[in-house]
Tab-separated table of C-alpha atoms in Angstrom:
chain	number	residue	atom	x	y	z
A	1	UNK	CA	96.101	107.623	137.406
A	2	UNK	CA	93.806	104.282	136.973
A	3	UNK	CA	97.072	102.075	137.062
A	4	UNK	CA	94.378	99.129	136.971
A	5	UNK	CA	92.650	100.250	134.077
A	6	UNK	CA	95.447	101.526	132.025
A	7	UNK	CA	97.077	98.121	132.544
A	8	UNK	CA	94.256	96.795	131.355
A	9	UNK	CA	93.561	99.072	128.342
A	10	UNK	CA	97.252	98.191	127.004
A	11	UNK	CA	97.205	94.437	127.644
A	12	UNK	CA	93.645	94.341	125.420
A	13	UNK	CA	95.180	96.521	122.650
A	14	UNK	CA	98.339	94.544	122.288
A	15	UNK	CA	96.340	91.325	122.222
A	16	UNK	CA	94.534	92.681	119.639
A	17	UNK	CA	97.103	93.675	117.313
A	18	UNK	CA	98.909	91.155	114.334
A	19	UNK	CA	102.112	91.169	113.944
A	20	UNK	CA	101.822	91.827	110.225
A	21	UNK	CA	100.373	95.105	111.359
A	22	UNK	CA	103.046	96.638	111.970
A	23	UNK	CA	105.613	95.120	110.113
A	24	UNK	CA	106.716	92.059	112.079
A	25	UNK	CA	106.897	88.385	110.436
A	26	UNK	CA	104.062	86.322	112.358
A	27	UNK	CA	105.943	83.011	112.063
A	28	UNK	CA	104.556	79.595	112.302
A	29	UNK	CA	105.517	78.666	115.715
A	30	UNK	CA	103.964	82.162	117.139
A	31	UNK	CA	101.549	81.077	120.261
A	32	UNK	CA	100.886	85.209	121.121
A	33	UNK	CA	97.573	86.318	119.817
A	34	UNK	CA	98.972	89.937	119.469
A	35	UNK	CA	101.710	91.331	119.954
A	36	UNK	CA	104.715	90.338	122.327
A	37	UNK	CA	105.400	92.426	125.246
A	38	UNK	CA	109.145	92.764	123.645
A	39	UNK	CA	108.008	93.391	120.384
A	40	UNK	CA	106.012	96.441	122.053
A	41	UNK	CA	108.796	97.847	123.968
A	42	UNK	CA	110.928	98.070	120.590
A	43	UNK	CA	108.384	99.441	118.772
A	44	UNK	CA	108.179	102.145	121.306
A	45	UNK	CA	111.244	102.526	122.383
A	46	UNK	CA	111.282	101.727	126.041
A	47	UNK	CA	112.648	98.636	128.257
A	48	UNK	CA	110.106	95.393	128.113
A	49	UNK	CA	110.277	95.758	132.093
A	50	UNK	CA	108.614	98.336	131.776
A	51	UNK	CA	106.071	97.325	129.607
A	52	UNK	CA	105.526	94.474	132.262
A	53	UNK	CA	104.978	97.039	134.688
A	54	UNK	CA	102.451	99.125	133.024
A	55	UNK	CA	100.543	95.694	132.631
A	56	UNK	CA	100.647	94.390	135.842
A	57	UNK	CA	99.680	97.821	137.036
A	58	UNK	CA	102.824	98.473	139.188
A	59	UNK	CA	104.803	101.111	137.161
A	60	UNK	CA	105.150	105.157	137.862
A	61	UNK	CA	103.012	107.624	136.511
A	62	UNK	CA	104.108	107.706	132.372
A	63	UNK	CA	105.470	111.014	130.904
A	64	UNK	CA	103.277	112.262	128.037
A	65	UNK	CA	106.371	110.984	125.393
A	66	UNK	CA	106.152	107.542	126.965
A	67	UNK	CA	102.457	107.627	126.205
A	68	UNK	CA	102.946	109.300	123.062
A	69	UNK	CA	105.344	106.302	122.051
A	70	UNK	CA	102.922	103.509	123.169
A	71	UNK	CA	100.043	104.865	121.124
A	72	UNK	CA	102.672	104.979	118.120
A	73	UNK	CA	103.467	101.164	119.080
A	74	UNK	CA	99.788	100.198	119.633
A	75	UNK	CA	98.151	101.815	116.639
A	76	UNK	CA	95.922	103.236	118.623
A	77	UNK	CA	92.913	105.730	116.891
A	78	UNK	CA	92.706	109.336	118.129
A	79	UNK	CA	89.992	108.200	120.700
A	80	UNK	CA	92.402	105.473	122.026
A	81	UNK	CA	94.797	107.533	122.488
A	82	UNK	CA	92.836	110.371	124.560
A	83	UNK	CA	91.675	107.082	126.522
A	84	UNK	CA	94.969	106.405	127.275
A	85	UNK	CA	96.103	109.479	128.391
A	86	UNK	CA	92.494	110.263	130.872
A	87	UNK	CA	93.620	106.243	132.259
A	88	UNK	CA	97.481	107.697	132.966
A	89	UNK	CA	96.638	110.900	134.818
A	90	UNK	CA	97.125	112.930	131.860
A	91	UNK	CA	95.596	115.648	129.719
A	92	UNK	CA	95.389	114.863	126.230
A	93	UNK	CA	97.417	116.504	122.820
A	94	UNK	CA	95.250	118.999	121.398
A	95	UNK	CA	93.606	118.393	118.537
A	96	UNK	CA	95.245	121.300	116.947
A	97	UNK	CA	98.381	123.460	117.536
A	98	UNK	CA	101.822	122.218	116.666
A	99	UNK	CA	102.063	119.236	119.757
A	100	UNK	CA	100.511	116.383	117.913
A	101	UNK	CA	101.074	112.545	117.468
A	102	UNK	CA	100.867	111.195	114.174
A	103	UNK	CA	97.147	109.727	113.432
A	104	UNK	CA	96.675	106.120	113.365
A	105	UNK	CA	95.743	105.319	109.662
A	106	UNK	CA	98.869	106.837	108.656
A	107	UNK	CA	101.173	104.733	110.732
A	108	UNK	CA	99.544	101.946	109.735
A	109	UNK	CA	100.428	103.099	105.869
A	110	UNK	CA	103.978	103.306	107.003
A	111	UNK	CA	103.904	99.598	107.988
A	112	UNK	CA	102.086	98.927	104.747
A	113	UNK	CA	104.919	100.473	102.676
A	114	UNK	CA	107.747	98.291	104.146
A	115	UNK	CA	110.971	98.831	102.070
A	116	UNK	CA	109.673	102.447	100.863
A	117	UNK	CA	110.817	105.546	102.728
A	118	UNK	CA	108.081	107.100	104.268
A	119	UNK	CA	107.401	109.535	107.310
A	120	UNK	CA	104.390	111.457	108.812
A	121	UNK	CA	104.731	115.114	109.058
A	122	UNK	CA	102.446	118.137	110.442
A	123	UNK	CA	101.941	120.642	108.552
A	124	UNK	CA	104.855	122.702	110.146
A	125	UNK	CA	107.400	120.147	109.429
A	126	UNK	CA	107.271	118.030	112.258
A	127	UNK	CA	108.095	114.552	111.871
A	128	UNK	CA	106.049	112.549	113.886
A	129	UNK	CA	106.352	108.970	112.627
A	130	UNK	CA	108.946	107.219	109.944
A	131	UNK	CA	109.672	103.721	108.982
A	132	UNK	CA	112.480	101.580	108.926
A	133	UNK	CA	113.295	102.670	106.074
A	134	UNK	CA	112.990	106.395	106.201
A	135	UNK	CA	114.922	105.911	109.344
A	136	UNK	CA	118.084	104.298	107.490
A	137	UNK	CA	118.098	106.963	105.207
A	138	UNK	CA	117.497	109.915	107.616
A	139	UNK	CA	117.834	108.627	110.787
A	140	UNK	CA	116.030	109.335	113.696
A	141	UNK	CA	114.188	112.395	113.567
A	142	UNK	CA	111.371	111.743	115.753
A	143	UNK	CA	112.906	112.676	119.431
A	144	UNK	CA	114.002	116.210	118.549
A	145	UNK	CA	112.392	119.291	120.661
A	146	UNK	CA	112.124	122.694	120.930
A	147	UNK	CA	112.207	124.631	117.484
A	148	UNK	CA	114.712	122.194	116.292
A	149	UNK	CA	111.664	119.982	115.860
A	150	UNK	CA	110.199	121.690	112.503
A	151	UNK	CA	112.531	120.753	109.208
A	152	UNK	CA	112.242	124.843	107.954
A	153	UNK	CA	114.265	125.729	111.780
A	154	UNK	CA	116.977	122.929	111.362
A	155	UNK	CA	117.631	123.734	107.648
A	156	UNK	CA	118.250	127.968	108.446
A	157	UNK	CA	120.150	127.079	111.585
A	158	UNK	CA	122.067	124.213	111.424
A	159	UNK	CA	124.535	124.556	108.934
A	160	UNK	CA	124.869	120.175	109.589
A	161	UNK	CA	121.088	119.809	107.604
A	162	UNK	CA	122.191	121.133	104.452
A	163	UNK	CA	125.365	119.611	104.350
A	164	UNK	CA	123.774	116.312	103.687
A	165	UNK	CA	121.946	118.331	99.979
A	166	UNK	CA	124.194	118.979	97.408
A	167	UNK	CA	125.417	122.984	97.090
A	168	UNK	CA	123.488	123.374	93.603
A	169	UNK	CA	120.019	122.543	94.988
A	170	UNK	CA	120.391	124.010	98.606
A	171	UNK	CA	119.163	127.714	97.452
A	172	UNK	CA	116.185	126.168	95.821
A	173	UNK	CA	115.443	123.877	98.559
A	174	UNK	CA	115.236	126.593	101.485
A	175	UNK	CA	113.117	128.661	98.772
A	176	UNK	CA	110.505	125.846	98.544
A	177	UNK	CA	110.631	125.221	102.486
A	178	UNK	CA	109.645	128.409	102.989
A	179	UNK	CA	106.970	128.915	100.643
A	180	UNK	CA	105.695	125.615	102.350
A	181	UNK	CA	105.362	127.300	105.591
A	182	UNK	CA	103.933	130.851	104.378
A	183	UNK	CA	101.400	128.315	103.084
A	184	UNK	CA	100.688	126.712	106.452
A	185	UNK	CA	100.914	130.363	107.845
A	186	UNK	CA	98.108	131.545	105.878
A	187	UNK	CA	95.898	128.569	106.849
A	188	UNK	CA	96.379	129.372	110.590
A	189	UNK	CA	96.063	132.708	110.712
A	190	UNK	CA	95.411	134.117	114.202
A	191	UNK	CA	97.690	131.011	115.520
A	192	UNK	CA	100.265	133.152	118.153
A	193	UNK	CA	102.777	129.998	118.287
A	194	UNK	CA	102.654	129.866	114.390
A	195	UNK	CA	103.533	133.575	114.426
A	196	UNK	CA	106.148	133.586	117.297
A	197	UNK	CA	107.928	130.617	114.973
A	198	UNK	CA	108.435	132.752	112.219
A	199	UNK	CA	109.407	135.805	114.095
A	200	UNK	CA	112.163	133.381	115.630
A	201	UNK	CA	113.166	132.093	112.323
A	202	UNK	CA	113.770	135.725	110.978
A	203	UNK	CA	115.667	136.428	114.183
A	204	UNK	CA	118.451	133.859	113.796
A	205	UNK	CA	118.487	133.515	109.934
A	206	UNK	CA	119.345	136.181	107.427
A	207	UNK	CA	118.828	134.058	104.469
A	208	UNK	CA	114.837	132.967	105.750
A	209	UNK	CA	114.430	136.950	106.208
A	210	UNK	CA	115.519	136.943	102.576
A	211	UNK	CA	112.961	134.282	101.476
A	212	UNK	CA	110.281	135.750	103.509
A	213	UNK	CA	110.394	138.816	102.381
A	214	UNK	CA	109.770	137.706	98.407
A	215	UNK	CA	106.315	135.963	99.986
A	216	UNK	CA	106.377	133.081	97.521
A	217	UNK	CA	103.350	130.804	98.676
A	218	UNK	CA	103.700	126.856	96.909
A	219	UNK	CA	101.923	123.936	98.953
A	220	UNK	CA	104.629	120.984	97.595
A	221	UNK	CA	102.783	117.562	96.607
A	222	UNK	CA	105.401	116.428	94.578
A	223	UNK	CA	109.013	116.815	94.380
A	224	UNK	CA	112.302	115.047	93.479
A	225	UNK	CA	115.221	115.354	96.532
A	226	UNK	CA	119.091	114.537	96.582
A	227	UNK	CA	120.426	113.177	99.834
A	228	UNK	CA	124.091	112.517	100.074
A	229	UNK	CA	124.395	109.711	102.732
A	230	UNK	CA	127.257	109.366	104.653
A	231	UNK	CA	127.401	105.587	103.681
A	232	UNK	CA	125.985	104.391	100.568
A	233	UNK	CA	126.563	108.333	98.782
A	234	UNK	CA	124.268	109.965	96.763
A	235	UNK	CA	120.168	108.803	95.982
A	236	UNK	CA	117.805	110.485	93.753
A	237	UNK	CA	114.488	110.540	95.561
A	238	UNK	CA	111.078	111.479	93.966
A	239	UNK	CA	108.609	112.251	96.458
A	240	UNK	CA	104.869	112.598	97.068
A	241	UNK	CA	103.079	113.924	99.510
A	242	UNK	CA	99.654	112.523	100.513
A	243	UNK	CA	97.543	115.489	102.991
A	244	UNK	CA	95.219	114.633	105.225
A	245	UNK	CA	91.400	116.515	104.548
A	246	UNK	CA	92.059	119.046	107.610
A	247	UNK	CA	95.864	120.075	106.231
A	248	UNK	CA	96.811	118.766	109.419
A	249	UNK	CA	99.539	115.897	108.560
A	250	UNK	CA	100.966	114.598	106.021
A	251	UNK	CA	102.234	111.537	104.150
A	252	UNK	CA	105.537	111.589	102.468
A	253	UNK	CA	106.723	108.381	100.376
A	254	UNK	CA	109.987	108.768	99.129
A	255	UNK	CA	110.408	106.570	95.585
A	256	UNK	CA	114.083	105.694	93.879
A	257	UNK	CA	114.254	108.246	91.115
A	258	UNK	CA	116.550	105.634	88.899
A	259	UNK	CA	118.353	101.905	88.901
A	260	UNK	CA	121.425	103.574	90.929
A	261	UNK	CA	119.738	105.014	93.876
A	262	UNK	CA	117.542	101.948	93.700
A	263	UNK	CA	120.736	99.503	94.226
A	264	UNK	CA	122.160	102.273	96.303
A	265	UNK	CA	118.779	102.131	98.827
A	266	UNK	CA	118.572	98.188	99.008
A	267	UNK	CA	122.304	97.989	100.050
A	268	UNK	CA	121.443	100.468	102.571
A	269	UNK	CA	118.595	97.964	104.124
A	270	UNK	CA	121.040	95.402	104.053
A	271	UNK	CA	123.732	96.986	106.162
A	272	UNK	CA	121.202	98.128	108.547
A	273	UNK	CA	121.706	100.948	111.436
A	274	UNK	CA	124.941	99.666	112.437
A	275	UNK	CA	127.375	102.316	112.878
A	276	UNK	CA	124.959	105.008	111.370
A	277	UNK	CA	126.016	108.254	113.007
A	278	UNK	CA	122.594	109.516	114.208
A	279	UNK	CA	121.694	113.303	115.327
A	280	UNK	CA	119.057	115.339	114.958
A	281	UNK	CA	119.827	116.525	111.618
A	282	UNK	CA	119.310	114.122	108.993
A	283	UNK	CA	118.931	115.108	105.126
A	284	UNK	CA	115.888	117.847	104.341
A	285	UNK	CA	112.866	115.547	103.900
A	286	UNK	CA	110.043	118.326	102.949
């Protein structure tokens, strides 16, 4: 670990960063270049001592989420963020496989879309990035593990993510996820952890068996999804998907399908997280 360099590296990229970036209000009386140091540690999710530390070049080794989380708060490019993890001690995410961080450019579109719901997915489901936004309607869904990680796992196994769809859409819902994935599937062919997933999946669901058997392929770009939210009820989402050139991730933006859900969604910014009951389910978002 270069605890010298890497406290340099971070101090330079949150200098160089506006607030307006990433979605923070660069008021008049604002004397910071870039970022704050406490506007940092919110945006990743970690104490601002911390971020001190890491600065000053006096903190532990990082884990790989911590870094993860910083290159998330920092914007950083895919060659920023291998330069961060070489400066901490640690290997980089591959550049394939299913333990990826969501690309730069598209968190910055997340910023960009403010009041809209959006998240960052991979291609297996993973959601690797959300908004505000996104995250008041969902909640968090970025600090899941394990197979519970991909949306198709949580939806055939948690009886908790498709209580939050109404009963009359949840047949055609799991059909669609799973022609998603026998999409992604067939683009990775030869990919042993792509293969061992779906081998789990028919192991502890019956009703994915079902749908896997029928092999219905169907790469969704556009869609229109019911959540029923446990505080401001039910919103009518349309939904597009933007995919990067590789397949790799994707871009969902979630729109108000009519004036209801639309009054519905902006009371739901105004109360804010408080007294959201968050988990690791959420309503199906692919």
């Amino acid at each position: 670990m270069e605890r010298d360099q890497l406290a340099d590296f971070l101090r330079r990229r949150r200098e160089s960063i506006r607030p307006a970036e990433v979605g923070i209000t660069d008021g008049p009386r604002r004397r910071t270049a870039g970022l704050r140091r406490e506007e940092v540690a919110m945006l990743a999710g970690m104490s601002v001592d911390y971020v001190v530390r890491l600065e000053q070049g006096r903190s532990s080794q990082p884990s790989t989420q911590l870094l993860g989380a910083l290159a998330r708060a920092l914007r950083l490019s895919d060659d920023e963020r291998d330069h961060l993890f070489h400066l901490a001690g640690h290997r980089p995410p591959p550049a394939e496989g299913v333990a990826r961080l969501a690309r730069a450019g598209l968190i910055r579109m997340l910023d960009l879309l403010g009041d809209t719901p959006a998240l960052v997915l991979s291609d297996l489901g993973e959601i690797l990035a959300q908004n505000r936004t996104a995250h008041l309607l969902m909640g968090d869904l970025t600090d899941i593990s394990g197979d519970r990680r991909y949306v198709v796992y949580r939806w055939f196994t948690d009886p908790a993510a498709r209580a939050v769809c109404p009963p009359e859409e949840q047949e055609n819902h799991g059909r669609r996820l799973v022609a998603d994935l026998r999409a992604a599937v067939g683009r990775r062919s030869g990919d042993t952890a792509v293969a061992a997933l779906v081998e789990r999946l028919q192991t502890a669901s019956a009703d994915f068996r079902r749908l896997w058997t029928e092999h219905e392929v169907a790469v969704r770009r556009t869609d229109r999804k019911t959540f029923l939210h446990p505080r401001v009820g039910r919103l009518t989402m349309d939904c597009e998907t933007l995919v990067t050139p590789d397949q790799g991730q994707q871009l969902l933006v979630l729109t108000p399908a009519d004036a209801g859900t639309r009054e519905r969604l902006d009371l739901l910014r105004v109360l804010g997280v408080q007294e959201f009951p968050t988990g690791p389910t959420g309503p199906p978002v692919r």
